[in-house]
mmCIF file of C-alpha atoms in Angstrom:
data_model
loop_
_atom_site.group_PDB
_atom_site.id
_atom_site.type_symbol
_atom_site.label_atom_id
_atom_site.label_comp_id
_atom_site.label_asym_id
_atom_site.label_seq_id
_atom_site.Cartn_x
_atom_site.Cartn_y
_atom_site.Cartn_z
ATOM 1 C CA UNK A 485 0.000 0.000 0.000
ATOM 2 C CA UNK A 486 1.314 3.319 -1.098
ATOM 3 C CA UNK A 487 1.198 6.074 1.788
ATOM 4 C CA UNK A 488 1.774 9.344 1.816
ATOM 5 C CA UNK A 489 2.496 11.751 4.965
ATOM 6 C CA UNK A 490 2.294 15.425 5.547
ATOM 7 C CA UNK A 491 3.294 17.989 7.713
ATOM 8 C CA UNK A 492 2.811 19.968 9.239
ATOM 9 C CA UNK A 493 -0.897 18.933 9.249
ATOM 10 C CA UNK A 494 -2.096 22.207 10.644
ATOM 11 C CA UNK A 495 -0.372 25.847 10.367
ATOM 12 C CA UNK A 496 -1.796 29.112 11.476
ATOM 13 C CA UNK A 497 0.265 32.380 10.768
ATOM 14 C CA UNK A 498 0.131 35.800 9.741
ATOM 15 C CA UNK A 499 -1.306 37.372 6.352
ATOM 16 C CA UNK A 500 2.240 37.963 4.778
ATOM 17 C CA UNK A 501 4.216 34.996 6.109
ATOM 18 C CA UNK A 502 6.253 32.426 4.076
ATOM 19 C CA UNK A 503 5.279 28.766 4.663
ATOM 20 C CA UNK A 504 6.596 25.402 3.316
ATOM 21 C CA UNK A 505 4.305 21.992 3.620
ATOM 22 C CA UNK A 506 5.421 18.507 3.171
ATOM 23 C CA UNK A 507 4.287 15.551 1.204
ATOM 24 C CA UNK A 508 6.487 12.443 2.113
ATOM 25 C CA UNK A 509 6.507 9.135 0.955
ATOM 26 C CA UNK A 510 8.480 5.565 0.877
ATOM 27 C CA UNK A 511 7.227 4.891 -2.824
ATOM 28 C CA UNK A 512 7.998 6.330 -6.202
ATOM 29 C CA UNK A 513 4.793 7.924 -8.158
ATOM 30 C CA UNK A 514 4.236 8.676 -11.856
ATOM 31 C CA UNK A 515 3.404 12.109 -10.860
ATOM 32 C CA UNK A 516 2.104 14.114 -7.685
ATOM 33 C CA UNK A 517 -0.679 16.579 -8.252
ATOM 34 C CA UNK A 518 -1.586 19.374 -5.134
ATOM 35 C CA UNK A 519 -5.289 20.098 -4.172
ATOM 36 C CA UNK A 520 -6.781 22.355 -2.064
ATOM 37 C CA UNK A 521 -10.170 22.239 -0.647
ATOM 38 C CA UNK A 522 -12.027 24.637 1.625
ATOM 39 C CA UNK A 523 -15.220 23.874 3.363
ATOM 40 C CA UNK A 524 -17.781 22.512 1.850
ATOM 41 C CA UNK A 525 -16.680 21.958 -1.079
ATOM 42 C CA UNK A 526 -14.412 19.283 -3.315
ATOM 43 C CA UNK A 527 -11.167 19.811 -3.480
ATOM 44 C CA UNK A 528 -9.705 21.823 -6.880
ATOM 45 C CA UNK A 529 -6.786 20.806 -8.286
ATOM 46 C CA UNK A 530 -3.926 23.263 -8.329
ATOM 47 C CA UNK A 531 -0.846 21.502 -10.281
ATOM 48 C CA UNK A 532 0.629 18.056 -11.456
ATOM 49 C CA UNK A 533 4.534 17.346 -11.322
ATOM 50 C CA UNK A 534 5.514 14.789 -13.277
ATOM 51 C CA UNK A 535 9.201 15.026 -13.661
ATOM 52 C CA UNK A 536 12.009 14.343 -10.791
ATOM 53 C CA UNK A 537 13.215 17.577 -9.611
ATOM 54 C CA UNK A 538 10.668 19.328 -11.224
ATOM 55 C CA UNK A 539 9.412 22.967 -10.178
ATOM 56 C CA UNK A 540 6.483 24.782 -10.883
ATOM 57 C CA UNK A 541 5.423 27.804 -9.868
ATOM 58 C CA UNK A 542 1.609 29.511 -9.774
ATOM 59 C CA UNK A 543 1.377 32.945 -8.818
ATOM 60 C CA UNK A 544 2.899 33.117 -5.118
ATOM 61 C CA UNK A 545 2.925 29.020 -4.853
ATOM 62 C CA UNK A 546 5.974 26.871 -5.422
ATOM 63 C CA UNK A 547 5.699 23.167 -6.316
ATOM 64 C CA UNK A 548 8.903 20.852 -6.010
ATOM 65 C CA UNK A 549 8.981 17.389 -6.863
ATOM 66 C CA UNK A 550 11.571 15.441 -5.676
ATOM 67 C CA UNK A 551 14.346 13.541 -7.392
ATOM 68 C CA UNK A 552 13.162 10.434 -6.702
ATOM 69 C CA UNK A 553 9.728 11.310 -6.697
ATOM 70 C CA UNK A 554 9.161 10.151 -3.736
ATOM 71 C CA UNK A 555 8.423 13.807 -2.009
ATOM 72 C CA UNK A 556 6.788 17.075 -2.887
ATOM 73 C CA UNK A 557 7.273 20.439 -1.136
ATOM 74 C CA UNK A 558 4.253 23.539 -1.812
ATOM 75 C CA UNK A 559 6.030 26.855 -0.406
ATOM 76 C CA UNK A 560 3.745 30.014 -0.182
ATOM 77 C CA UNK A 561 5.402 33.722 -0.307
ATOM 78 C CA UNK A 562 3.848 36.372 0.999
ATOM 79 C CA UNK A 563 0.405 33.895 2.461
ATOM 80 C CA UNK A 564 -3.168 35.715 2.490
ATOM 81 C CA UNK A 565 -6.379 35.012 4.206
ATOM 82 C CA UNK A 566 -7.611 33.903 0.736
ATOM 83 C CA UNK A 567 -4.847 31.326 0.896
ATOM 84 C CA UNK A 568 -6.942 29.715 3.913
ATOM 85 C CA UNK A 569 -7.869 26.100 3.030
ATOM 86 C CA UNK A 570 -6.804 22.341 3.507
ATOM 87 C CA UNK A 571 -4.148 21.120 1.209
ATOM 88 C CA UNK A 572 -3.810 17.698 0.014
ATOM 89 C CA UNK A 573 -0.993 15.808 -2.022
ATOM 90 C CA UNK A 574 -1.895 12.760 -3.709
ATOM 91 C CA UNK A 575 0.000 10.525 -5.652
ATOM 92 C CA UNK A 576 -0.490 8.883 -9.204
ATOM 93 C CA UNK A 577 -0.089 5.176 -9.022
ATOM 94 C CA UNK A 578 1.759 3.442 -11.994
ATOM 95 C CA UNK A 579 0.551 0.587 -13.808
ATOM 96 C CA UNK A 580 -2.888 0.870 -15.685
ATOM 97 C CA UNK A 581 -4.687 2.194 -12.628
ATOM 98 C CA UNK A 582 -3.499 5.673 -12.199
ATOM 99 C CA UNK A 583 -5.044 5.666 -8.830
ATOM 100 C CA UNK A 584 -4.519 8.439 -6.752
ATOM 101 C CA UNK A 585 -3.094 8.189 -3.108
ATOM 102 C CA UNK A 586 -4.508 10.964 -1.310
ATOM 103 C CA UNK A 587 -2.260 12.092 1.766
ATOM 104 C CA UNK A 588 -4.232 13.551 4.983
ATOM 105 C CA UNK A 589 -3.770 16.703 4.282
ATOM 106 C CA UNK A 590 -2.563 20.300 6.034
ATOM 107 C CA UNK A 591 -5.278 22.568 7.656
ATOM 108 C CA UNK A 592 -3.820 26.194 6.415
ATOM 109 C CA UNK A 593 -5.264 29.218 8.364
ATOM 110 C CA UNK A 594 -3.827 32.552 7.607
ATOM 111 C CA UNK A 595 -5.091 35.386 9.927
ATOM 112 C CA UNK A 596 -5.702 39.101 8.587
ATOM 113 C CA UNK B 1054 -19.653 24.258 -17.952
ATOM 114 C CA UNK B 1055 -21.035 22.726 -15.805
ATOM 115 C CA UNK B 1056 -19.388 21.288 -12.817
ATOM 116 C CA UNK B 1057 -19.915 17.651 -10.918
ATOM 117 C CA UNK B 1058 -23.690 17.796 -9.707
ATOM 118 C CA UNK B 1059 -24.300 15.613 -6.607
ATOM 119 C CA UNK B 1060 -27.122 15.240 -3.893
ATOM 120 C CA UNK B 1061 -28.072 15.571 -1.287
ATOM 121 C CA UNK B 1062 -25.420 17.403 0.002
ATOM 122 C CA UNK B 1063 -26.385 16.719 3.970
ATOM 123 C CA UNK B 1064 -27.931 13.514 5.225
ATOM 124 C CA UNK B 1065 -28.315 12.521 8.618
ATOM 125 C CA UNK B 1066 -29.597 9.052 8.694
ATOM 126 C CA UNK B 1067 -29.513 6.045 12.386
ATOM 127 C CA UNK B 1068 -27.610 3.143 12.141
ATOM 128 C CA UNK B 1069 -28.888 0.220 10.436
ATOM 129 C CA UNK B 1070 -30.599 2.254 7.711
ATOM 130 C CA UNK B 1071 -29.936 2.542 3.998
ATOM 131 C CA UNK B 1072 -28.906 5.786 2.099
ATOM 132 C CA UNK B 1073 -28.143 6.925 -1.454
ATOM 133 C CA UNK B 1074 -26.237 9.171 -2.739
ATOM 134 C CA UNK B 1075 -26.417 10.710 -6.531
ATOM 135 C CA UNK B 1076 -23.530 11.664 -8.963
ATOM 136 C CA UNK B 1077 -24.245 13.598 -12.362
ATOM 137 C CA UNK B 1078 -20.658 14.339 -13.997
ATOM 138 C CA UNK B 1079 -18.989 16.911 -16.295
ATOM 139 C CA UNK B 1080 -20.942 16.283 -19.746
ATOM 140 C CA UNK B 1081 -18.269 13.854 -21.671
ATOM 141 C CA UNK B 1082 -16.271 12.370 -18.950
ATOM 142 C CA UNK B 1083 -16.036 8.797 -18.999
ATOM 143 C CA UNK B 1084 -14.176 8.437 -16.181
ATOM 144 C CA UNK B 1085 -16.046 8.522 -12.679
ATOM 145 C CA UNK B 1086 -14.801 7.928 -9.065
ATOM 146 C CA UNK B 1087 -16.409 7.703 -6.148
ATOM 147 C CA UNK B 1088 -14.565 8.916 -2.807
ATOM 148 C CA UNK B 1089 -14.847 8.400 0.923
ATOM 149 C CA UNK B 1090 -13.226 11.329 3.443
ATOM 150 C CA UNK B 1091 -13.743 11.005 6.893
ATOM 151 C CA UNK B 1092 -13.136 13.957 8.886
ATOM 152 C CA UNK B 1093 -8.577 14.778 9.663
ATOM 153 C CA UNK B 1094 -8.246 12.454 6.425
ATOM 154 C CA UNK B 1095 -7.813 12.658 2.453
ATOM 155 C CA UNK B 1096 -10.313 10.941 0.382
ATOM 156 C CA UNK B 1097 -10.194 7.385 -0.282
ATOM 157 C CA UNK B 1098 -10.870 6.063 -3.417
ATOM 158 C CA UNK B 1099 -14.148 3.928 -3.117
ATOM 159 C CA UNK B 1100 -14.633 2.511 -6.714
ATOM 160 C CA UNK B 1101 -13.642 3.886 -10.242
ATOM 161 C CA UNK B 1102 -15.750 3.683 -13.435
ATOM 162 C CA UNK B 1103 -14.765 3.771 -17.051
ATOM 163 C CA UNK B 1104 -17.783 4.917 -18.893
ATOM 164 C CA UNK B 1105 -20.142 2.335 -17.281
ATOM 165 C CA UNK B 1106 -17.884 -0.638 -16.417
ATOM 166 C CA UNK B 1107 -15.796 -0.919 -13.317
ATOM 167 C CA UNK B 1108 -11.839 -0.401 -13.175
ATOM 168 C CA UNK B 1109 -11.199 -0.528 -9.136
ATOM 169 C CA UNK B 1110 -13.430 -1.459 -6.562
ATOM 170 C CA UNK B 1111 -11.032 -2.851 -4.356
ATOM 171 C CA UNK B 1112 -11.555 -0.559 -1.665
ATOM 172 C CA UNK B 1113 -15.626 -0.810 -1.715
ATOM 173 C CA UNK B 1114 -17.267 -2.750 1.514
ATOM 174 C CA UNK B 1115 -19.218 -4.865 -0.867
ATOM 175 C CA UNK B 1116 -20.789 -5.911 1.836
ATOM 176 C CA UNK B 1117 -22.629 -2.620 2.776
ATOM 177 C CA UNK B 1118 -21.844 -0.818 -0.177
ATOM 178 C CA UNK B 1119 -22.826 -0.670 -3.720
ATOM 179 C CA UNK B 1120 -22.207 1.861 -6.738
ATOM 180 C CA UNK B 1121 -23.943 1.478 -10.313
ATOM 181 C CA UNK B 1122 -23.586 3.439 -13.595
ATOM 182 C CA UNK B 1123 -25.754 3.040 -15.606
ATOM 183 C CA UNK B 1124 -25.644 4.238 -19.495
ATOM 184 C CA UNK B 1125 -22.306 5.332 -18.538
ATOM 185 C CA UNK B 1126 -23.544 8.660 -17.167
ATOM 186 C CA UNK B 1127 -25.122 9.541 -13.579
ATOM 187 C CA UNK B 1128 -23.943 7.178 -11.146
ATOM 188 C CA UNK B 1129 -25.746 6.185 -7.799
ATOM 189 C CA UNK B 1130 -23.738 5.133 -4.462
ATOM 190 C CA UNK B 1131 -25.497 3.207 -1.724
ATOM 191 C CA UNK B 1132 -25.347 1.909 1.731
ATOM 192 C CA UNK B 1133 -26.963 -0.712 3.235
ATOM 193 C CA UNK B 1134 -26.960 -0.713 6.324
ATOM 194 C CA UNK B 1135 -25.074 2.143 7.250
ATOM 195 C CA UNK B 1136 -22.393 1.830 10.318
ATOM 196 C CA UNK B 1137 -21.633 4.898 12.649
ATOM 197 C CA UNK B 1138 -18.429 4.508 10.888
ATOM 198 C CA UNK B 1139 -19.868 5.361 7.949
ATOM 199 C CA UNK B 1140 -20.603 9.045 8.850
ATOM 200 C CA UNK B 1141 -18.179 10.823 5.850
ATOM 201 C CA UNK B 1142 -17.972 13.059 3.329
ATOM 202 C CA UNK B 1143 -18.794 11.030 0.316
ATOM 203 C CA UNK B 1144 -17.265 12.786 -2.646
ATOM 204 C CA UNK B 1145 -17.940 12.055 -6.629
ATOM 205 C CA UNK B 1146 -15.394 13.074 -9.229
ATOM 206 C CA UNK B 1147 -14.629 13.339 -13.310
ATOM 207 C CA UNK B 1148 -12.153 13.037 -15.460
ATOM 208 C CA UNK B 1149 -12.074 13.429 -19.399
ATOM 209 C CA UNK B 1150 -8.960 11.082 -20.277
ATOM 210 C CA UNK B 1151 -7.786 8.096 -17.851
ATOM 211 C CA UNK B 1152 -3.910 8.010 -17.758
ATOM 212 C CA UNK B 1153 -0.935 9.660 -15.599
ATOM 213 C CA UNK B 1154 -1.624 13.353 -16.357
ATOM 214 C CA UNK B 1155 -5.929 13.016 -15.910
ATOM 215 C CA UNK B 1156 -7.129 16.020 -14.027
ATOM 216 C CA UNK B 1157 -10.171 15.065 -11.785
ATOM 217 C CA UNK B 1158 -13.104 17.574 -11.063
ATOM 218 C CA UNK B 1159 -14.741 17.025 -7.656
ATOM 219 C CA UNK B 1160 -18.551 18.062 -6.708
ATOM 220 C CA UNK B 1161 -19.001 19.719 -3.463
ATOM 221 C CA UNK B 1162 -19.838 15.780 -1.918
ATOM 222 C CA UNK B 1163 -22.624 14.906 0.387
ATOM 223 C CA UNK B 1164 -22.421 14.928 3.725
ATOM 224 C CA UNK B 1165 -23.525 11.545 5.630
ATOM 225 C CA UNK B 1166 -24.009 11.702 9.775
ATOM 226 C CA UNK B 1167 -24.809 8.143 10.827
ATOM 227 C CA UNK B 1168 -26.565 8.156 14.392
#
């Protein structure tokens, strides 16, 4: 069974802080893709990294995939309240499946 | 365009009774999953259809739960009977193409409080 851990899995800080959550894992995925969901709602998918080492960047978010894609990093510059939301890694199994491997999550609050 | 419909979106229901829970997906998407999230947890995949035929059920209670699609479109999900355990966030999602890169569109999910 492929698992996949987080942390922190809750962070509260300031509007304007930097943050950096963690996706962690002891297998190797065809790609990672980063949710977010806020309540009451399904989560919306945000990016997919496909390639070791790959970065991408959205706006003030920063996806890293690791080398062995194994591990995924989301850093936020600058956060805001609008930021505010749970965020969830999941892995893409291999094979013909392509099942994703949610992780639990981190609970992101980010106070005026 | 339309998003992934589902309904109810609360249901509060005792233990021992049956529930159902409905799943209309983007227009054109073959591919449909059905998700369980319990509350401090990520969904869990629950069974995965490819226009009307099943892929990966392997994580379905067949025991207490069911999930049909018929025509290859709307999709039902039901328990029966539920277990406190049960109480989730049941969750229905999309997808256009099934492969590495598929993006999958959630609905809002339905809300299930087993008493």
């Amino acid at each position: 069974t492929q698992l996949l851990e987080q942390s922190p899995q809750f962070l509260s800080i300031q509007e304007g802080e930097n943050l950096t959550v963690y996706c962690n894992s002891s297998s190797v995925f065809s790609s990672l893709q980063w949710y977010r969901q806020e309540p009451g709602e399904g989560p919306v998918l945000l990016v997919t990294v496909v390639t070791g080492g790959e970065v991408k960047k959205l706006k003030r978010l920063t996806f890293q995939f690791g080398d062995a894609r194994k591990d995924s990093s989301l850093h936020i510059t600058a956060a805001q309240p609008g930021d505010t939301g749970l965020y969830l890694c999941a892995g893409v199994g291999g094979g013909s499946n392509y099942k994703l491997t949610f992780g639990k999550g981190t609970l992101l609050t980010v106070n005026p | 365009e339309a998003g992934v419909a589902q309904s109810p979106r609360y249901k509060i229901i005792e233990k021992r009774q049956s529930v159902a829970f409905w799943c209309n997906p983007i227009s054109g998407h073959a591919t449909l999953y059905w998700y369980q999230q319990i509350l401090g947890q990520g969904p869990k995949l629950l069974i995965q259809f490819q226009n009307n035929g099943v892929v990966d059920d392997s994580q379905l209670p067949k025991d207490r739960f069911s999930a049909e699609r018929l025509k290859g479109v709307d999709s039902t999900l039901k328990i029966q009977p539920a277990k406190l355990e049960d109480s989730a966030v049941y969750l229905c999602a999309s997808s256009l193409v099934w492969g590495a890169k598929n993006i999958q569109y959630f609905g809002a999910g339905t809300r299930l409080s087993v008493l």
